[in-house]
């Protein structure tokens, strides 16, 4: 079974007068794993429900293999879905749950048994075939739900936060299991999640949604290293914010000295990984900078290496989440979270040091 | 101090025992009386207990040519038909009320309560008049319709609760697997709502078995059910026949209690009437 491509064009979805999705354009390639990422209420689940047919869009097209399915009922779309609640039928056994789609397709008992056995072995459920759903653990239910979706050989797999109800440890192994199954079978997968890390490790491409609009589409590396907007940067973990004054000349930025910030000259990035600043602002002048707590480090004295943004501050709080210390630094009335392996005490004067490659710059208004 | 707690404990204990005994007497007193009458051969004033015990009246009730057996069977037949008629309306109505975004949903649910809202005698007298014009008086069908009109409010309310308790996502999963609306209803919704539907069926059956006024106005004298036999025999002072009929009527009620206790989940019960 080989996946098929999906093209979404100008899709608008809403309930009553309430618009949830605005003019969504998205192309999903055959056999691609796409994660829809966003905080709750951003419209990611609505987009998945529009794909699966449980919500009729107000306008726009959803083309599968070239033909528009936007107005078809769910049973005619041939997209297998794994629900967040698993939605397993409690009055049926594991075997009946997995085989239901096959029964609907008019397969014979032997064929169904054969296919179901194969899937149960694949998912490590061989001994549970005759159990009723209420007698299964969360992880087992999730496998049954996955088995039910895989059984019908649908080219498109829709995953609605399927891992959010699992224990942290099982969740980590299921990520890889689902990903490898999808790759082995060549399925086109659309995965809804609010978990950034989950999206990063599972997906080929990530679609970040914000208030019913697509904020950015890109590979995990792209959305992490070059967030196109202030929103995406924040969502991808660049929580520290700083107002800067910059001049731009050719490939370099010069940051002017202000309060705690030292003057510096930084190179602008041309491609990911070249160590330059991610410049997304429209014009020089006063811009908004963002950086991750893990991208920066602390210095005890003021000798800042070349190509770093430096700002003087004082430790106000510290914690130890594991591996490094997490410091809250106060600098010119602003608070920053910085990770650093070296030990400082509360009240120590330090310098926050942000390498050019860890800095993202946006226009003030955006 | 200790004395005071002790005595207050004692008072509390006594009131509790007294209340319990009164309650037990109120519940079991009439039943004991009924049980005694059911096995009494000879019992008259001023004796506190029957003078002779035996089962000759039971034999009389269950004698093939006895009218009690006939009344029992017509009661059961009418009750079964009432269940069929009620469910034929309650299942689609309950599903629609639970799933559809219907305008005036509460109004529709209250509508089914209307037959209960007015004095039974007044309602049934007029029903009898209308049915007379439709040639339904004195027929089993006429009695079934009267019983159904009374059972419907419970049947619809309970069925609505049963369907509302079925998680919509379970239906969505069936649709996603390729089942149409009808197939989804048959394979997923109905089996999951079945305990609630069964409860409403038993409830309607009980209501029909016990119904008197409507049967009296619409069915008498051609259709004789157990409650009507009970009424006539107690009017004639034939307490043995009346007690035995009551005992027979008790059986389905107890069965219903056991069913509710065993199969009906709290989430269904909580949704009744909402």
mmCIF file of C-alpha atoms in Angstrom, chain A:
data_model
loop_
_atom_site.group_PDB
_atom_site.id
_atom_site.type_symbol
_atom_site.label_atom_id
_atom_site.label_comp_id
_atom_site.label_asym_id
_atom_site.label_seq_id
_atom_site.Cartn_x
_atom_site.Cartn_y
_atom_site.Cartn_z
ATOM 1 C CA UNK A 1 0.000 0.000 0.000
ATOM 2 C CA UNK A 2 1.431 3.307 -1.059
ATOM 3 C CA UNK A 3 0.243 6.630 0.284
ATOM 4 C CA UNK A 4 -1.350 9.298 -1.821
ATOM 5 C CA UNK A 5 -0.912 13.031 -1.787
ATOM 6 C CA UNK A 6 -3.389 15.475 -0.304
ATOM 7 C CA UNK A 7 -3.867 19.026 -1.513
ATOM 8 C CA UNK A 8 -5.755 21.475 0.622
ATOM 9 C CA UNK A 9 -6.757 24.681 -1.112
ATOM 10 C CA UNK A 10 -8.362 27.788 0.382
ATOM 11 C CA UNK A 11 -10.058 25.746 3.070
ATOM 12 C CA UNK A 12 -12.383 27.715 5.366
ATOM 13 C CA UNK A 13 -14.046 25.947 8.267
ATOM 14 C CA UNK A 14 -16.283 27.265 10.975
ATOM 15 C CA UNK A 15 -19.163 26.567 13.278
ATOM 16 C CA UNK A 16 -22.089 28.944 12.871
ATOM 17 C CA UNK A 17 -20.602 32.439 12.650
ATOM 18 C CA UNK A 18 -17.401 31.356 14.304
ATOM 19 C CA UNK A 19 -14.528 30.930 11.813
ATOM 20 C CA UNK A 20 -11.991 28.368 12.968
ATOM 21 C CA UNK A 21 -9.803 27.965 9.892
ATOM 22 C CA UNK A 22 -9.046 30.747 7.422
ATOM 23 C CA UNK A 23 -7.954 30.038 3.852
ATOM 24 C CA UNK A 24 -5.710 27.083 4.597
ATOM 25 C CA UNK A 25 -3.435 26.081 1.727
ATOM 26 C CA UNK A 26 -1.350 22.993 2.284
ATOM 27 C CA UNK A 27 0.152 20.307 0.120
ATOM 28 C CA UNK A 28 0.969 16.946 1.658
ATOM 29 C CA UNK A 29 3.101 14.655 -0.441
ATOM 30 C CA UNK A 30 2.590 10.970 -0.877
ATOM 31 C CA UNK A 31 4.097 8.903 1.985
ATOM 32 C CA UNK A 32 4.935 12.030 3.922
ATOM 33 C CA UNK A 33 4.499 12.349 7.689
ATOM 34 C CA UNK A 34 3.096 15.778 8.482
ATOM 35 C CA UNK A 35 2.526 17.048 12.014
ATOM 36 C CA UNK A 36 -0.077 19.724 12.695
ATOM 37 C CA UNK A 37 1.326 21.566 15.669
ATOM 38 C CA UNK A 38 -0.256 24.279 17.751
ATOM 39 C CA UNK A 39 -1.665 25.163 21.110
ATOM 40 C CA UNK A 40 -5.243 24.239 21.970
ATOM 41 C CA UNK A 41 -7.836 26.170 19.989
ATOM 42 C CA UNK A 42 -5.519 26.886 17.076
ATOM 43 C CA UNK A 43 -7.647 24.786 14.725
ATOM 44 C CA UNK A 44 -5.388 21.757 14.298
ATOM 45 C CA UNK A 45 -8.054 19.249 15.352
ATOM 46 C CA UNK A 46 -10.626 21.046 13.218
ATOM 47 C CA UNK A 47 -8.318 20.703 10.227
ATOM 48 C CA UNK A 48 -7.985 16.970 10.885
ATOM 49 C CA UNK A 49 -11.751 16.614 11.281
ATOM 50 C CA UNK A 50 -12.262 18.399 7.978
ATOM 51 C CA UNK A 51 -9.868 15.940 6.369
ATOM 52 C CA UNK A 52 -11.672 12.953 7.884
ATOM 53 C CA UNK A 53 -15.095 14.346 6.974
ATOM 54 C CA UNK A 54 -16.555 14.934 10.415
ATOM 55 C CA UNK A 55 -16.759 18.657 9.754
ATOM 56 C CA UNK A 56 -18.009 20.013 6.456
ATOM 57 C CA UNK A 57 -15.913 22.967 5.344
ATOM 58 C CA UNK A 58 -17.632 26.242 4.432
ATOM 59 C CA UNK A 59 -15.539 26.570 1.292
ATOM 60 C CA UNK A 60 -12.346 25.301 -0.256
ATOM 61 C CA UNK A 61 -11.128 22.011 -1.570
ATOM 62 C CA UNK A 62 -9.471 18.910 -0.191
ATOM 63 C CA UNK A 63 -8.071 16.931 -3.092
ATOM 64 C CA UNK A 64 -6.957 13.354 -2.669
ATOM 65 C CA UNK A 65 -5.290 11.934 -5.763
ATOM 66 C CA UNK A 66 -6.629 14.926 -7.641
ATOM 67 C CA UNK A 67 -10.325 14.579 -6.797
ATOM 68 C CA UNK A 68 -12.097 16.845 -4.345
ATOM 69 C CA UNK A 69 -13.423 15.014 -1.269
ATOM 70 C CA UNK A 70 -14.373 18.042 0.822
ATOM 71 C CA UNK A 71 -18.104 17.358 0.586
ATOM 72 C CA UNK A 72 -17.999 13.557 0.931
ATOM 73 C CA UNK A 73 -19.264 11.859 4.131
ATOM 74 C CA UNK A 74 -16.573 10.276 6.336
ATOM 75 C CA UNK A 75 -17.336 6.690 5.276
ATOM 76 C CA UNK A 76 -16.464 7.453 1.666
ATOM 77 C CA UNK A 77 -13.089 9.074 2.236
ATOM 78 C CA UNK A 78 -10.967 6.009 2.915
ATOM 79 C CA UNK A 79 -8.786 7.708 5.514
ATOM 80 C CA UNK A 80 -8.076 5.669 8.624
ATOM 81 C CA UNK A 81 -8.100 7.643 11.837
ATOM 82 C CA UNK A 82 -6.675 6.993 15.284
ATOM 83 C CA UNK A 83 -8.716 8.922 17.825
ATOM 84 C CA UNK A 84 -7.381 10.667 20.900
ATOM 85 C CA UNK A 85 -9.789 8.681 23.086
ATOM 86 C CA UNK A 86 -8.983 5.612 20.925
ATOM 87 C CA UNK A 87 -12.781 5.228 20.429
ATOM 88 C CA UNK A 88 -12.612 1.447 20.644
ATOM 89 C CA UNK A 89 -15.961 -0.315 20.785
ATOM 90 C CA UNK A 90 -16.344 -1.701 24.297
ATOM 91 C CA UNK A 91 -18.882 -4.337 23.275
ATOM 92 C CA UNK A 92 -16.430 -5.981 20.898
ATOM 93 C CA UNK A 93 -13.253 -7.976 21.447
ATOM 94 C CA UNK A 94 -9.858 -6.760 20.262
ATOM 95 C CA UNK A 95 -10.173 -9.048 17.255
ATOM 96 C CA UNK A 96 -13.620 -7.703 16.355
ATOM 97 C CA UNK A 97 -12.443 -4.117 16.744
ATOM 98 C CA UNK A 98 -9.490 -4.624 14.427
ATOM 99 C CA UNK A 99 -11.502 -6.678 11.932
ATOM 100 C CA UNK A 100 -14.537 -4.396 11.743
ATOM 101 C CA UNK A 101 -13.359 -2.383 8.758
ATOM 102 C CA UNK A 102 -12.546 -5.599 6.910
ATOM 103 C CA UNK A 103 -16.010 -7.003 7.674
ATOM 104 C CA UNK A 104 -17.532 -3.850 6.179
ATOM 105 C CA UNK A 105 -15.467 -4.387 3.063
ATOM 106 C CA UNK A 106 -17.083 -7.790 2.638
ATOM 107 C CA UNK A 107 -14.022 -9.949 3.247
ATOM 108 C CA UNK A 108 -14.524 -13.590 4.179
ATOM 109 C CA UNK A 109 -14.048 -14.807 7.766
ATOM 110 C CA UNK A 110 -10.769 -16.588 6.899
ATOM 111 C CA UNK A 111 -9.350 -13.540 5.167
ATOM 112 C CA UNK A 112 -10.289 -11.322 8.103
ATOM 113 C CA UNK A 113 -8.818 -13.727 10.649
ATOM 114 C CA UNK A 114 -5.622 -14.001 8.676
ATOM 115 C CA UNK A 115 -5.193 -10.244 8.338
ATOM 116 C CA UNK A 116 -6.145 -9.553 11.968
ATOM 117 C CA UNK A 117 -3.702 -12.217 13.220
ATOM 118 C CA UNK A 118 -0.938 -10.649 11.191
ATOM 119 C CA UNK A 119 -1.646 -7.202 12.650
ATOM 120 C CA UNK A 120 -1.963 -8.454 16.226
ATOM 121 C CA UNK A 121 1.455 -10.092 15.930
ATOM 122 C CA UNK A 122 2.897 -6.942 14.374
ATOM 123 C CA UNK A 123 1.585 -4.836 17.259
ATOM 124 C CA UNK A 124 2.508 -7.319 19.991
ATOM 125 C CA UNK A 125 -1.119 -8.063 20.817
ATOM 126 C CA UNK A 126 -1.156 -11.721 19.790
ATOM 127 C CA UNK A 127 -2.290 -12.890 23.234
ATOM 128 C CA UNK A 128 -5.030 -10.312 23.611
ATOM 129 C CA UNK A 129 -7.212 -11.014 20.586
ATOM 130 C CA UNK A 130 -10.172 -12.301 22.570
ATOM 131 C CA UNK A 131 -10.088 -9.720 25.341
ATOM 132 C CA UNK A 132 -12.764 -7.100 25.618
ATOM 133 C CA UNK A 133 -11.529 -3.526 25.341
ATOM 134 C CA UNK A 134 -12.272 -2.500 28.961
ATOM 135 C CA UNK A 135 -9.755 -5.153 30.114
ATOM 136 C CA UNK A 136 -6.810 -3.529 28.344
ATOM 137 C CA UNK A 137 -4.206 -1.042 29.536
ATOM 138 C CA UNK A 138 -3.822 2.372 27.922
ATOM 139 C CA UNK A 139 -0.843 1.292 25.822
ATOM 140 C CA UNK A 140 -2.647 -1.824 24.614
ATOM 141 C CA UNK A 141 -5.739 0.172 23.682
ATOM 142 C CA UNK A 142 -3.629 2.544 21.696
ATOM 143 C CA UNK A 143 -2.136 -0.404 19.759
ATOM 144 C CA UNK A 144 -5.590 -1.808 19.086
ATOM 145 C CA UNK A 145 -6.714 1.578 17.798
ATOM 146 C CA UNK A 146 -3.660 1.704 15.562
ATOM 147 C CA UNK A 147 -4.290 -1.867 14.405
ATOM 148 C CA UNK A 148 -7.884 -1.033 13.532
ATOM 149 C CA UNK A 149 -6.734 1.902 11.433
ATOM 150 C CA UNK A 150 -3.975 -0.074 9.702
ATOM 151 C CA UNK A 151 -6.244 -3.063 8.974
ATOM 152 C CA UNK A 152 -8.236 -1.340 6.249
ATOM 153 C CA UNK A 153 -5.155 -0.636 4.122
ATOM 154 C CA UNK A 154 -6.122 2.963 3.695
ATOM 155 C CA UNK A 155 -3.382 5.060 2.068
ATOM 156 C CA UNK A 156 -3.911 7.914 4.514
ATOM 157 C CA UNK A 157 -3.482 7.666 8.263
ATOM 158 C CA UNK A 158 -4.908 10.422 10.454
ATOM 159 C CA UNK A 159 -3.631 10.642 14.030
ATOM 160 C CA UNK A 160 -5.507 12.842 16.500
ATOM 161 C CA UNK A 161 -3.152 13.305 19.465
ATOM 162 C CA UNK A 162 -2.942 9.525 19.781
ATOM 163 C CA UNK A 163 -0.159 9.608 22.354
ATOM 164 C CA UNK A 164 -1.486 12.234 24.737
ATOM 165 C CA UNK A 165 -3.207 9.751 27.061
ATOM 166 C CA UNK A 166 -0.194 7.507 27.525
ATOM 167 C CA UNK A 167 2.475 7.286 30.209
ATOM 168 C CA UNK A 168 5.603 9.257 29.349
ATOM 169 C CA UNK A 169 7.718 6.132 28.833
ATOM 170 C CA UNK A 170 5.244 4.307 26.590
ATOM 171 C CA UNK A 171 4.719 7.528 24.687
ATOM 172 C CA UNK A 172 8.396 7.706 23.739
ATOM 173 C CA UNK A 173 8.490 4.155 22.373
ATOM 174 C CA UNK A 174 5.139 4.549 20.572
ATOM 175 C CA UNK A 175 6.490 7.606 18.724
ATOM 176 C CA UNK A 176 9.142 5.506 17.103
ATOM 177 C CA UNK A 177 6.839 2.565 16.543
ATOM 178 C CA UNK A 178 4.230 4.639 14.712
ATOM 179 C CA UNK A 179 6.901 6.416 12.704
ATOM 180 C CA UNK A 180 8.570 3.181 11.588
ATOM 181 C CA UNK A 181 5.228 1.553 10.698
ATOM 182 C CA UNK A 182 4.308 4.593 8.625
ATOM 183 C CA UNK A 183 7.645 4.485 6.812
ATOM 184 C CA UNK A 184 7.533 0.736 6.261
ATOM 185 C CA UNK A 185 4.022 0.872 4.809
ATOM 186 C CA UNK A 186 4.647 4.087 2.930
ATOM 187 C CA UNK A 187 1.504 5.725 4.338
ATOM 188 C CA UNK A 188 0.681 9.388 4.111
ATOM 189 C CA UNK A 189 0.213 10.446 7.733
ATOM 190 C CA UNK A 190 -1.259 13.571 9.283
ATOM 191 C CA UNK A 191 -0.564 13.823 12.980
ATOM 192 C CA UNK A 192 -2.180 16.366 15.278
ATOM 193 C CA UNK A 193 -0.238 17.238 18.409
ATOM 194 C CA UNK A 194 0.467 20.041 20.835
ATOM 195 C CA UNK A 195 3.742 18.414 21.845
ATOM 196 C CA UNK A 196 6.635 20.155 20.105
ATOM 197 C CA UNK A 197 9.125 17.383 20.690
ATOM 198 C CA UNK A 198 6.696 14.737 19.456
ATOM 199 C CA UNK A 199 6.195 16.660 16.233
ATOM 200 C CA UNK A 200 9.948 17.163 15.841
ATOM 201 C CA UNK A 201 10.902 13.494 16.183
ATOM 202 C CA UNK A 202 8.000 12.009 14.195
ATOM 203 C CA UNK A 203 7.340 14.315 11.286
ATOM 204 C CA UNK A 204 8.971 14.927 7.930
ATOM 205 C CA UNK A 205 7.366 18.339 7.932
ATOM 206 C CA UNK A 206 5.706 20.407 10.622
ATOM 207 C CA UNK A 207 2.763 22.734 10.067
ATOM 208 C CA UNK A 208 2.479 25.277 12.837
ATOM 209 C CA UNK A 209 -0.997 26.688 13.238
ATOM 210 C CA UNK A 210 -1.944 29.859 15.045
ATOM 211 C CA UNK A 211 -5.521 31.111 15.441
ATOM 212 C CA UNK A 212 -6.749 29.341 12.326
ATOM 213 C CA UNK A 213 -3.865 30.383 10.082
ATOM 214 C CA UNK A 214 -0.758 28.507 9.064
ATOM 215 C CA UNK A 215 2.129 30.272 10.791
ATOM 216 C CA UNK A 216 4.910 28.262 9.170
ATOM 217 C CA UNK A 217 5.477 25.028 7.280
ATOM 218 C CA UNK A 218 8.871 23.397 7.225
ATOM 219 C CA UNK A 219 11.094 20.521 8.195
ATOM 220 C CA UNK A 220 11.780 20.160 11.938
ATOM 221 C CA UNK A 221 15.209 21.713 11.359
ATOM 222 C CA UNK A 222 13.744 24.712 9.537
ATOM 223 C CA UNK A 223 11.032 25.547 12.032
ATOM 224 C CA UNK A 224 13.463 25.132 14.918
ATOM 225 C CA UNK A 225 16.453 26.994 13.535
ATOM 226 C CA UNK A 226 14.702 29.582 11.390
ATOM 227 C CA UNK A 227 11.307 30.406 12.822
ATOM 228 C CA UNK A 228 9.758 32.898 10.417
ATOM 229 C CA UNK A 229 7.758 34.858 12.931
ATOM 230 C CA UNK A 230 7.836 35.947 16.508
ATOM 231 C CA UNK A 231 4.956 33.539 17.254
ATOM 232 C CA UNK A 232 6.742 30.526 15.820
ATOM 233 C CA UNK A 233 9.946 31.418 17.639
ATOM 234 C CA UNK A 234 8.083 31.601 20.947
ATOM 235 C CA UNK A 235 6.183 28.404 20.223
ATOM 236 C CA UNK A 236 9.401 26.604 19.337
ATOM 237 C CA UNK A 237 10.877 27.502 22.702
ATOM 238 C CA UNK A 238 12.675 30.818 22.152
ATOM 239 C CA UNK A 239 11.000 32.334 25.187
ATOM 240 C CA UNK A 240 13.593 34.989 26.028
ATOM 241 C CA UNK A 241 12.742 38.321 24.528
ATOM 242 C CA UNK A 242 14.903 41.402 24.185
ATOM 243 C CA UNK A 243 14.460 44.753 22.495
ATOM 244 C CA UNK A 244 17.506 45.673 20.404
ATOM 245 C CA UNK A 245 18.670 48.507 18.223
ATOM 246 C CA UNK A 246 20.457 47.338 15.106
ATOM 247 C CA UNK A 247 22.099 48.665 11.992
ATOM 248 C CA UNK A 248 22.400 46.382 9.004
ATOM 249 C CA UNK A 249 25.252 46.625 6.506
ATOM 250 C CA UNK A 250 25.690 43.849 3.950
ATOM 251 C CA UNK A 251 26.003 40.577 5.859
ATOM 252 C CA UNK A 252 26.615 42.053 9.283
ATOM 253 C CA UNK A 253 24.489 43.561 11.982
ATOM 254 C CA UNK A 254 25.836 46.046 14.440
ATOM 255 C CA UNK A 255 24.011 46.217 17.715
ATOM 256 C CA UNK A 256 24.244 49.517 19.457
ATOM 257 C CA UNK A 257 25.013 49.774 23.132
ATOM 258 C CA UNK A 258 22.070 50.331 25.478
ATOM 259 C CA UNK A 259 21.607 49.892 29.192
ATOM 260 C CA UNK A 260 22.829 46.351 29.905
ATOM 261 C CA UNK A 261 23.501 45.395 26.276
ATOM 262 C CA UNK A 262 27.037 45.628 24.978
ATOM 263 C CA UNK A 263 27.735 46.803 21.446
ATOM 264 C CA UNK A 264 28.438 43.883 19.111
ATOM 265 C CA UNK A 265 28.703 43.045 15.462
ATOM 266 C CA UNK A 266 27.072 39.794 14.276
ATOM 267 C CA UNK A 267 26.869 38.020 10.944
ATOM 268 C CA UNK A 268 23.500 37.321 9.307
ATOM 269 C CA UNK A 269 22.629 33.731 8.441
ATOM 270 C CA UNK A 270 22.330 32.734 4.785
ATOM 271 C CA UNK A 271 21.571 29.087 5.409
ATOM 272 C CA UNK A 272 20.810 26.933 8.394
ATOM 273 C CA UNK A 273 23.832 26.021 10.472
ATOM 274 C CA UNK A 274 26.195 28.772 9.330
ATOM 275 C CA UNK A 275 26.126 30.355 12.779
ATOM 276 C CA UNK A 276 24.530 33.617 11.717
ATOM 277 C CA UNK A 277 21.581 35.550 13.131
ATOM 278 C CA UNK A 278 18.126 34.465 11.904
ATOM 279 C CA UNK A 279 17.112 37.821 10.456
ATOM 280 C CA UNK A 280 13.347 38.028 9.846
ATOM 281 C CA UNK A 281 12.803 41.711 10.546
ATOM 282 C CA UNK A 282 11.687 43.887 7.671
ATOM 283 C CA UNK A 283 13.923 46.827 8.512
ATOM 284 C CA UNK A 284 16.797 47.806 10.752
ATOM 285 C CA UNK A 285 16.238 50.031 13.762
ATOM 286 C CA UNK A 286 14.519 48.772 16.844
ATOM 287 C CA UNK A 287 13.760 45.083 16.570
ATOM 288 C CA UNK A 288 12.649 42.286 18.829
ATOM 289 C CA UNK A 289 15.147 39.552 19.537
ATOM 290 C CA UNK A 290 14.373 36.029 20.736
ATOM 291 C CA UNK A 291 16.611 33.227 21.969
ATOM 292 C CA UNK A 292 16.315 29.897 23.755
ATOM 293 C CA UNK A 293 17.488 29.354 27.278
ATOM 294 C CA UNK A 294 19.674 26.515 25.970
ATOM 295 C CA UNK A 295 21.198 28.633 23.182
ATOM 296 C CA UNK A 296 22.781 31.098 25.601
ATOM 297 C CA UNK A 297 25.312 30.637 28.371
ATOM 298 C CA UNK A 298 26.669 32.656 31.267
ATOM 299 C CA UNK A 299 30.056 34.244 31.867
ATOM 300 C CA UNK A 300 31.391 35.298 35.248
ATOM 301 C CA UNK A 301 33.589 38.121 33.883
ATOM 302 C CA UNK A 302 32.922 40.533 31.097
ATOM 303 C CA UNK A 303 35.273 39.144 28.414
ATOM 304 C CA UNK A 304 32.751 38.353 25.700
ATOM 305 C CA UNK A 305 33.983 36.351 22.705
ATOM 306 C CA UNK A 306 33.652 37.778 19.200
ATOM 307 C CA UNK A 307 30.247 37.420 17.457
ATOM 308 C CA UNK A 308 28.161 37.167 20.603
ATOM 309 C CA UNK A 309 25.418 39.325 21.978
ATOM 310 C CA UNK A 310 26.185 40.122 25.601
ATOM 311 C CA UNK A 311 24.066 41.592 28.347
ATOM 312 C CA UNK A 312 24.966 42.134 31.958
ATOM 313 C CA UNK A 313 22.692 40.813 34.668
ATOM 314 C CA UNK A 314 22.313 39.224 38.051
ATOM 315 C CA UNK A 315 21.157 35.744 39.103
ATOM 316 C CA UNK A 316 17.765 35.954 40.839
ATOM 317 C CA UNK A 317 16.758 32.302 40.941
ATOM 318 C CA UNK A 318 18.093 28.891 40.056
ATOM 319 C CA UNK A 319 16.808 25.375 39.671
ATOM 320 C CA UNK A 320 18.221 22.085 38.501
ATOM 321 C CA UNK A 321 16.059 20.332 35.897
ATOM 322 C CA UNK A 322 18.895 17.856 35.166
ATOM 323 C CA UNK A 323 22.152 18.120 33.223
ATOM 324 C CA UNK A 324 22.431 21.890 33.500
ATOM 325 C CA UNK A 325 21.335 24.537 35.951
ATOM 326 C CA UNK A 326 18.485 26.788 34.936
ATOM 327 C CA UNK A 327 19.019 30.379 35.955
ATOM 328 C CA UNK A 328 16.648 33.258 36.061
ATOM 329 C CA UNK A 329 18.687 36.354 35.273
ATOM 330 C CA UNK A 330 17.540 39.899 35.773
ATOM 331 C CA UNK A 331 18.986 42.395 33.335
ATOM 332 C CA UNK A 332 17.845 45.988 32.951
ATOM 333 C CA UNK A 333 14.448 45.184 34.476
ATOM 334 C CA UNK A 334 13.856 42.169 32.221
ATOM 335 C CA UNK A 335 13.946 38.515 33.233
ATOM 336 C CA UNK A 336 15.698 35.840 31.160
ATOM 337 C CA UNK A 337 15.916 32.064 31.587
ATOM 338 C CA UNK A 338 19.376 30.727 30.828
ATOM 339 C CA UNK A 339 20.748 27.176 31.029
ATOM 340 C CA UNK A 340 24.358 26.778 32.072
ATOM 341 C CA UNK A 341 26.357 23.861 33.465
ATOM 342 C CA UNK A 342 28.475 26.079 35.766
ATOM 343 C CA UNK A 343 27.320 26.848 39.258
ATOM 344 C CA UNK A 344 26.432 30.417 40.270
ATOM 345 C CA UNK A 345 24.719 31.627 43.392
ATOM 346 C CA UNK A 346 21.705 33.888 43.652
ATOM 347 C CA UNK A 347 22.911 37.503 43.539
ATOM 348 C CA UNK A 348 26.048 36.824 41.449
ATOM 349 C CA UNK A 349 26.766 39.316 38.695
ATOM 350 C CA UNK A 350 26.979 37.493 35.342
ATOM 351 C CA UNK A 351 26.990 38.206 31.637
ATOM 352 C CA UNK A 352 24.451 36.525 29.384
ATOM 353 C CA UNK A 353 26.188 35.506 26.205
ATOM 354 C CA UNK A 354 24.089 34.681 23.115
ATOM 355 C CA UNK A 355 25.910 33.385 20.012
ATOM 356 C CA UNK A 356 24.754 34.911 16.719
ATOM 357 C CA UNK A 357 23.403 31.520 15.612
ATOM 358 C CA UNK A 358 21.032 31.409 18.590
ATOM 359 C CA UNK A 359 19.487 34.807 17.995
ATOM 360 C CA UNK A 360 16.267 35.415 16.057
ATOM 361 C CA UNK A 361 15.281 38.970 15.112
ATOM 362 C CA UNK A 362 11.802 40.195 14.200
ATOM 363 C CA UNK A 363 10.178 43.506 13.506
ATOM 364 C CA UNK A 364 8.676 45.167 16.566
ATOM 365 C CA UNK A 365 5.082 44.965 15.355
ATOM 366 C CA UNK A 366 5.050 41.382 14.096
#
